[in-house]
Short mmCIF file of C-alpha atoms in Angstrom, two decimals:
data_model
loop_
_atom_site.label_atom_id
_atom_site.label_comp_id
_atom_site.label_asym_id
_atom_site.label_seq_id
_atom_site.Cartn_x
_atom_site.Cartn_y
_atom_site.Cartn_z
CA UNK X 426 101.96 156.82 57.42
CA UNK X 427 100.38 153.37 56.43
CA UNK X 428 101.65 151.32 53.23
CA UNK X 429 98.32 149.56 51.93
CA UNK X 430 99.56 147.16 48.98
CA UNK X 431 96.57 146.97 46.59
CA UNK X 432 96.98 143.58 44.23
CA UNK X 433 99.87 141.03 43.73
CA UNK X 434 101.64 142.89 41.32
CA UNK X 435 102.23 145.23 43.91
CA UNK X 436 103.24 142.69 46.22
CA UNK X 437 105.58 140.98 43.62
CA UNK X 438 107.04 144.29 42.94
CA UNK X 439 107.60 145.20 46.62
CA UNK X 440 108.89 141.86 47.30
CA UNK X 441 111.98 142.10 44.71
CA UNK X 442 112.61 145.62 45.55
CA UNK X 443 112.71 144.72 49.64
CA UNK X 444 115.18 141.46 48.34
CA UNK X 445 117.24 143.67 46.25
CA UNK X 446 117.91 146.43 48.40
CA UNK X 447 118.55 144.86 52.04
CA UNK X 448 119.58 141.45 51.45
CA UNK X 449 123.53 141.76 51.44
CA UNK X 450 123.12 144.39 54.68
CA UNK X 451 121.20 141.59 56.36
CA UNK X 452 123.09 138.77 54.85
CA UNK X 453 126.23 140.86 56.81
CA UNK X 454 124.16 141.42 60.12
CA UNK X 455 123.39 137.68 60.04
CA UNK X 456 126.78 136.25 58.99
CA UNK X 457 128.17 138.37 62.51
CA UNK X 458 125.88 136.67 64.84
CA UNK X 459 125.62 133.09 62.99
CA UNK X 460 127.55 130.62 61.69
CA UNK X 461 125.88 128.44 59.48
CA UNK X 462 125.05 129.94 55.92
CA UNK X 463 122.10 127.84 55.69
CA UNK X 464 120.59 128.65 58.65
CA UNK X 465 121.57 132.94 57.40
CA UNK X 466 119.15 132.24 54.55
CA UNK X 467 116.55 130.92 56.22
CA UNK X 468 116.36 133.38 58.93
CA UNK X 469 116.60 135.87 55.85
CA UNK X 470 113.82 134.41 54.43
CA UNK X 471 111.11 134.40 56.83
CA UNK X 472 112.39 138.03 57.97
CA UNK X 473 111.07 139.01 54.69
CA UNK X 474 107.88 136.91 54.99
CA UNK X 475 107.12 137.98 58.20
CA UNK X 476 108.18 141.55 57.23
CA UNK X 477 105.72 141.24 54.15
CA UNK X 478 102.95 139.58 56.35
CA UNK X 479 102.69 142.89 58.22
CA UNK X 480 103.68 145.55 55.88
CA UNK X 481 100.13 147.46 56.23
CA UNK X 482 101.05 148.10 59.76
CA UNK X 483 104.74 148.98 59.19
CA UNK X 484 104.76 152.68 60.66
CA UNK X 485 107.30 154.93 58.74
CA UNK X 486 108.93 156.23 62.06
CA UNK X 487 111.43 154.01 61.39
CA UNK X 488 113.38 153.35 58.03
CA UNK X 489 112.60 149.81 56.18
CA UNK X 490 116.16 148.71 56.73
CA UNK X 491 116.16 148.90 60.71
CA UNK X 492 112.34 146.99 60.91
CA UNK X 493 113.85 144.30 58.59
CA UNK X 494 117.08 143.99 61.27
CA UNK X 495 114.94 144.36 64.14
CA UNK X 496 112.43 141.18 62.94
CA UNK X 497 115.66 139.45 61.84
CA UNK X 498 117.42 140.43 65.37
CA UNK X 499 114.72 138.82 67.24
CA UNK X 500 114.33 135.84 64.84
CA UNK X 501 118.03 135.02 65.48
CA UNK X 502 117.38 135.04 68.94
CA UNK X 503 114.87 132.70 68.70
CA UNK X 504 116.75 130.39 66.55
CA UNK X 505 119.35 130.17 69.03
CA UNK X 506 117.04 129.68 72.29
CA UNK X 507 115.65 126.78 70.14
CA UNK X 508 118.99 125.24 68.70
CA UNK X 509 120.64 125.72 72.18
CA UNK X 510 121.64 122.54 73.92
CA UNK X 511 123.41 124.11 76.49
CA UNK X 512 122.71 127.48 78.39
CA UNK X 513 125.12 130.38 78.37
CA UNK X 514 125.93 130.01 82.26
CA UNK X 515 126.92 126.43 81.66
CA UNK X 516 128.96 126.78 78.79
CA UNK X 517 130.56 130.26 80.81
CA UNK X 518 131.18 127.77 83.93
CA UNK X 519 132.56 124.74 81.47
CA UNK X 520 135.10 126.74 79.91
CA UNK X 521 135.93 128.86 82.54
CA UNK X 522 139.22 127.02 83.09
CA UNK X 523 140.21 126.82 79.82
CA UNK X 524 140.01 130.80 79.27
CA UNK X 525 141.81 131.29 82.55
CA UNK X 526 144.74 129.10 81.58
CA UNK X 527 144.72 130.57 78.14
CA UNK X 528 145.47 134.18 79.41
CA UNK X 529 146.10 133.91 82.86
CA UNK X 530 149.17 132.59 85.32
CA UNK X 531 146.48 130.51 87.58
CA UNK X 532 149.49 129.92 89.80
CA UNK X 533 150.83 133.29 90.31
CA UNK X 534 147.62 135.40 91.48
CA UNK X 535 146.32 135.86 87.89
CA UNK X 536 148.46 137.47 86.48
CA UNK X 537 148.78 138.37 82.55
CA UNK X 538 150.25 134.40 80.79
CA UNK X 539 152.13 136.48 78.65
CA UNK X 540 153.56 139.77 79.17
CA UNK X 541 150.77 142.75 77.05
CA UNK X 542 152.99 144.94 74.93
CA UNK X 543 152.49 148.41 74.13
CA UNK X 544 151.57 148.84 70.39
CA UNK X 545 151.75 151.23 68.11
CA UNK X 546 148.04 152.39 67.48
CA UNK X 547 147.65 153.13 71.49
CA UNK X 548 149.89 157.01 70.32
CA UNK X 549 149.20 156.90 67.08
CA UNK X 550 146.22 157.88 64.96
CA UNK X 551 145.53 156.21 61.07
CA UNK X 552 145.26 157.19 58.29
CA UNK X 553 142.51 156.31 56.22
CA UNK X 554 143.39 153.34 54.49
CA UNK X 555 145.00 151.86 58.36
CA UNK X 556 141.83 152.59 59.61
CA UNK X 557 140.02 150.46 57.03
CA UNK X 558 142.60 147.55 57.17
CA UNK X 559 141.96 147.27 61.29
CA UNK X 560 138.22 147.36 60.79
CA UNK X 561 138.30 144.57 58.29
CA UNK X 562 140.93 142.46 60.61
CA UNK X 563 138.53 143.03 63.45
CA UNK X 564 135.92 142.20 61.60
CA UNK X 565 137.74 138.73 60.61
CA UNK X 566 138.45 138.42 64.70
CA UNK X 567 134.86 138.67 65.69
CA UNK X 568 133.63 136.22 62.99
CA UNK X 569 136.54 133.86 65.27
CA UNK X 570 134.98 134.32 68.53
CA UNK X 571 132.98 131.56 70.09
CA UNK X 572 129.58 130.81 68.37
CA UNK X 573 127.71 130.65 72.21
CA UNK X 574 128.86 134.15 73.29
CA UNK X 575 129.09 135.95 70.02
CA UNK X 576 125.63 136.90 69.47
CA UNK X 577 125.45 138.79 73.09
CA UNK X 578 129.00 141.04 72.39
CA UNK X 579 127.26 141.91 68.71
CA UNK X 580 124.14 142.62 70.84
CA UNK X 581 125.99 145.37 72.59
CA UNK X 582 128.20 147.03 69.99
CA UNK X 583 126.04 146.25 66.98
CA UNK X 584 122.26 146.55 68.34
CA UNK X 585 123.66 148.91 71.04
CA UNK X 586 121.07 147.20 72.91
CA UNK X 587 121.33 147.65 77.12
CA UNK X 588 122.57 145.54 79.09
CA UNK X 589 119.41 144.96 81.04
CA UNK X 590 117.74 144.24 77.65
CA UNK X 591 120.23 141.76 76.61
CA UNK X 592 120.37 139.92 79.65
CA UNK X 593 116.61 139.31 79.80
CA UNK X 594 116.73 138.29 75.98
CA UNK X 595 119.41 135.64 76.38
CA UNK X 596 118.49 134.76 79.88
CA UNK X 597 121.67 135.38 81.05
CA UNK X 598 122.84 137.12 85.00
CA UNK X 599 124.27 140.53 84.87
CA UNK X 600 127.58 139.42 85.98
CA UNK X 601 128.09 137.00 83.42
CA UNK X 602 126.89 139.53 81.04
CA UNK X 603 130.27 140.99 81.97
CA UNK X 604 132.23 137.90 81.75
CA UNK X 605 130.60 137.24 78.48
CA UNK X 606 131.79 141.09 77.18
CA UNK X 607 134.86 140.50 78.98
CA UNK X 608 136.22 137.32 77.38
CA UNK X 609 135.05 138.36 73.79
CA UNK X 610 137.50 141.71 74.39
CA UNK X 611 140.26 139.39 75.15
CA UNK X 612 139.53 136.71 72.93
CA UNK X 613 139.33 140.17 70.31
CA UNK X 614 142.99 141.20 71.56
CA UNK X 615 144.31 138.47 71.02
CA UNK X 616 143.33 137.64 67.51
CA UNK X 617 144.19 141.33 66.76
CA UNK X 618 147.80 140.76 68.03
CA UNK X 619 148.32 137.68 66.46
CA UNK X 620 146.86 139.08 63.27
CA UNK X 621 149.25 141.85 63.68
CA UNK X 622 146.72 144.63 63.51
CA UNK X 623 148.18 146.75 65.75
CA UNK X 624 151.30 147.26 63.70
CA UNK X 625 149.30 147.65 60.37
CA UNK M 1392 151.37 140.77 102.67
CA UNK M 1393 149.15 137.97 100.89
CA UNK M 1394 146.79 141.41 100.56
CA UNK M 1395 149.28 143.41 98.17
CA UNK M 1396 149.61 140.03 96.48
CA UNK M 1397 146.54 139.72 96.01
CA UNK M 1398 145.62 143.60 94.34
CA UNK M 1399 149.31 143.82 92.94
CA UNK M 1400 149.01 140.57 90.96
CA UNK M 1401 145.40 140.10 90.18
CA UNK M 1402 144.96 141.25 86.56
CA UNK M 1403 142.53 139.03 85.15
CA UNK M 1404 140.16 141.09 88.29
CA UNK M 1405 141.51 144.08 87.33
CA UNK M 1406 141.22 143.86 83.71
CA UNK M 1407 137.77 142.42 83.96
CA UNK M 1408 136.96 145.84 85.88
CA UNK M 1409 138.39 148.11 83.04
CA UNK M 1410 136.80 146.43 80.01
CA UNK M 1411 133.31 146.14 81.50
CA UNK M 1412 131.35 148.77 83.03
CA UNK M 1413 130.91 146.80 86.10
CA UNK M 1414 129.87 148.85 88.87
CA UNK M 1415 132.00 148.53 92.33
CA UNK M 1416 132.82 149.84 95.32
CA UNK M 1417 134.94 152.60 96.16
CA UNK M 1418 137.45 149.94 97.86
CA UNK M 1419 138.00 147.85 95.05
CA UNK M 1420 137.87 150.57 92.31
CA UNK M 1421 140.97 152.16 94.43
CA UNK M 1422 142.78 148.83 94.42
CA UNK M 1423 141.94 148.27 90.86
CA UNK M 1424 143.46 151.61 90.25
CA UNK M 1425 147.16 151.14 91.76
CA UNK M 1426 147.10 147.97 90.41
CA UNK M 1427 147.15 149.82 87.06
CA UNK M 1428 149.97 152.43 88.48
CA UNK M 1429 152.03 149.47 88.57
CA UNK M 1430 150.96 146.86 86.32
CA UNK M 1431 152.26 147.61 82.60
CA UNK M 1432 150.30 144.93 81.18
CA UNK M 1433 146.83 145.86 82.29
CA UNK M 1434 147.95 149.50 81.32
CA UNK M 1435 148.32 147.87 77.56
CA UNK M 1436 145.48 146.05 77.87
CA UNK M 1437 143.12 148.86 79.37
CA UNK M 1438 144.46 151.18 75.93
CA UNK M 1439 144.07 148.57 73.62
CA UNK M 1440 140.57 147.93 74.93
CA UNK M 1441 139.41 151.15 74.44
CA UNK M 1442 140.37 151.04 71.18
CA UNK M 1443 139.05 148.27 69.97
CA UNK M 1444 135.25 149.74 72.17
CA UNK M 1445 135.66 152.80 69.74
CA UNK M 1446 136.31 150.62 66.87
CA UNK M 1447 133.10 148.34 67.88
CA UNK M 1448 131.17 151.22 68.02
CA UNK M 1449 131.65 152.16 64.29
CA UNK M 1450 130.94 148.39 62.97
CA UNK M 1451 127.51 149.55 61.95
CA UNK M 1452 128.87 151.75 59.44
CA UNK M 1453 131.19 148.89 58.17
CA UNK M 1454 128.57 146.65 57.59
CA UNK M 1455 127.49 149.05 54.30
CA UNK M 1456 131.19 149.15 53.15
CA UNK M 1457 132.24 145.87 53.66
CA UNK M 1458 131.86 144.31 50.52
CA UNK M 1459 133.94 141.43 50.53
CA UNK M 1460 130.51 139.75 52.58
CA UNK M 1461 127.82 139.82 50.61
CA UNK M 1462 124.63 137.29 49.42
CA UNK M 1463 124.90 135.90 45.93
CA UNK M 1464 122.72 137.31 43.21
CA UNK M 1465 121.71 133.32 42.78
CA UNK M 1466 120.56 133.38 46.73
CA UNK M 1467 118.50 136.34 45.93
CA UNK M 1468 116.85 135.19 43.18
CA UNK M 1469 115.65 132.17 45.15
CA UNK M 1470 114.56 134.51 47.74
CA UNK M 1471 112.33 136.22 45.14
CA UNK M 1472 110.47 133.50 43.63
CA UNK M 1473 110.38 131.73 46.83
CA UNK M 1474 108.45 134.47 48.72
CA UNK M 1475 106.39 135.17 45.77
CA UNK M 1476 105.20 131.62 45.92
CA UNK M 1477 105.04 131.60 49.63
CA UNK M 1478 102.92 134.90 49.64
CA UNK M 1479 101.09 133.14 46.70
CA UNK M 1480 100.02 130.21 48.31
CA UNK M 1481 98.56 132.53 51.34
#
C-alpha cells in the first residue's frame, strides 16, 4: 500500500498528526543514545522532514513508528561519525587503564577490585511495582554510561541489531565490539549496586 | 603453578567471556568454567549479568511507559510550524 498526499492541507494535517503521535517515543529513543537535547531536536526534526520527503514511497509492511526510528537510528549514526573526534578503538585503547584499575586488581592477576556480592534479585523474582522501580534505575544507569560507547550497547539491546551489523555501522572490530558490550555491563553493575537496585 | 594463577585469578578474562557471546575454544571455555567453580565473584557477576541482559531486552517496552522522559508540548509545537514552513518553502 502507497500513501499519495494530495494538497498541503493534507500535508499540514499529516505533519501534526506524525509530531503528535511519535515525538515523545522518539524524543526517548534519542535521549538513550545522545546527550545533548539540542542536538535530540534536531535529529527529530529532519527525521520528520526526511520521513515526510518520502512518504509516497513509505510501504505499509512496516508500522509508521519503526520507519520514523529506523531514519532517526541511522541519522544518529551519522551525527556521531560526523561529530566524532576520536574513533571508538582509540578512545577503547585510551581508557583501557582506567577501566581496568576501576574494577580490576592489575597486580593480582585481575582479579575482581572489590569483592561481587550476591544480591537479592539473583533468587528472587518481583513483584510488579520492583520490577518497574529496577527498570527505571537501569534506565537512569544507562543514561550514565559513557557518551562514545553508549550508542553501540543501545544498538544491541534496543535496535537488537547484529553484531556484524553494528560493527560495520560504527566501524568498529568484532572484538572490541565485545569490550565495548562488556564494559557497558560492568559500568551497568556498578551503577545498579551503588544505586541499590538490587535490594529494591 | 603461574598456569592455575593465571585461570584461577583472571576474572576480568573470565567475566569478559560470560557477558559477551564471544566465541572460544574448547580450552579456554573449560578454564573459564572452573574458574567460575571457584570464583564467587564472577559467579555474582555472571547472575547479575544475566539479569540485567533480560532486563535490556524489555527496554523497548519501557520506552512507551516511561513517562517521566518526554518532549515538551512547546518543542512540538515548534516542530509543527517549523516543518510546515520547511515543507512550504520546498
Amino acid at each position: 500500500m502507497q500513501f499519495i498526499l494530495k494538497n498541503q492541507e493534507e500535508i499540514n494535517l499529516l505533519v501534526q498528526q506524525l509530531v503528535t503521535e511519535h515525538t515523545d517515543y522518539l524524543f526517548q529513543y534519542a535521549k538513550l543514545k545522545l546527550k545533548h537535547e539540542d542536538d535530540i531536536k534536531d535529529l527529530i526534526q529532519e527525521t520528520f522532514l526526511s520521513a515526510l520527503k518520502n512518504f509516497n514511497q513509505f510501504q505499509n509492511k512496516s508500522s509508521i513508528k519503526t520507519w520514523l526510528t529506523s531514519i532517526l537510528r541511522n541519522k544518529i549514526i551519522d551525527h556521531l561519525k560526523k561529530k566524532s573526534t576520536m574513533t571508538i578503538d582509540d578512545y577503547l585503547s585510551a581508557t583501557e587503564e582506567h577501566f581496568n584499575q576501576m574494577f580490576f586488581d592489575t597486580t593480582n592477576f585481575n582479579r575482581w577490585q572489590e569483592k561481587i556480592l550476591p544480591n537479592q534479585f539473583i533468587n528472587s523474582d518481583f513483584n510488579t511495582h520492583e520490577k518497574n522501580e529496577f527498570a527505571s534505575v537501569l534506565y537512569q544507569c544507562i543514561d550514565h554510561l559513557p557518551e562514545k560507547i553508549k550508542p553501540i550497547f543501545i544498538s544491541k539491546y534496543l535496535d537488537e541489531e547484529k553484531s556484524e551489523t553494528i560493527c560495520k555501522e560504527f566501524n568498529i572490530s568484532q572484538s572490541n565490539y565485545w569490550v565495548i558490550i562488556f564494559r557497558c555491563k560492568t559500568y551497568l553493575r556498578n551503577c545498579l549496586e551503588k544505586k541499590d537496585a538490587f535490594n529494591p | 603453578m603461574k598456569y592455575f594463577n593465571i585461570i584461577l585469578n583472571n576474572c576480568e578474562e573470565v567475566s569478559m567471556h560470560y557477558a559477551t557471546e564471544k566465541k572460544t575454544n574448547w580450552i579456554k571455555r573449560s578454564e573459564y568454567k572452573i574458574h567460575l567453580i571457584f570464583c564467587k565473584c564472577c559467579q555474582n557477576y555472571y547472575k547479575q549479568t544475566l539479569k540485567i541482559e533480560k532486563d535490556l531486552l524489555n527496554i523497548k517496552n519501557k520506552i512507551d511507559q516511561n513517562k517521566s522522559i518526554i518532549a515538551s508540548d512547546e518543542f512540538k509545537n515548534e516542530l509543527i510550524s517549523s516543518i510546515q514552513k520547511k515543507l512550504n518553502q520546498q
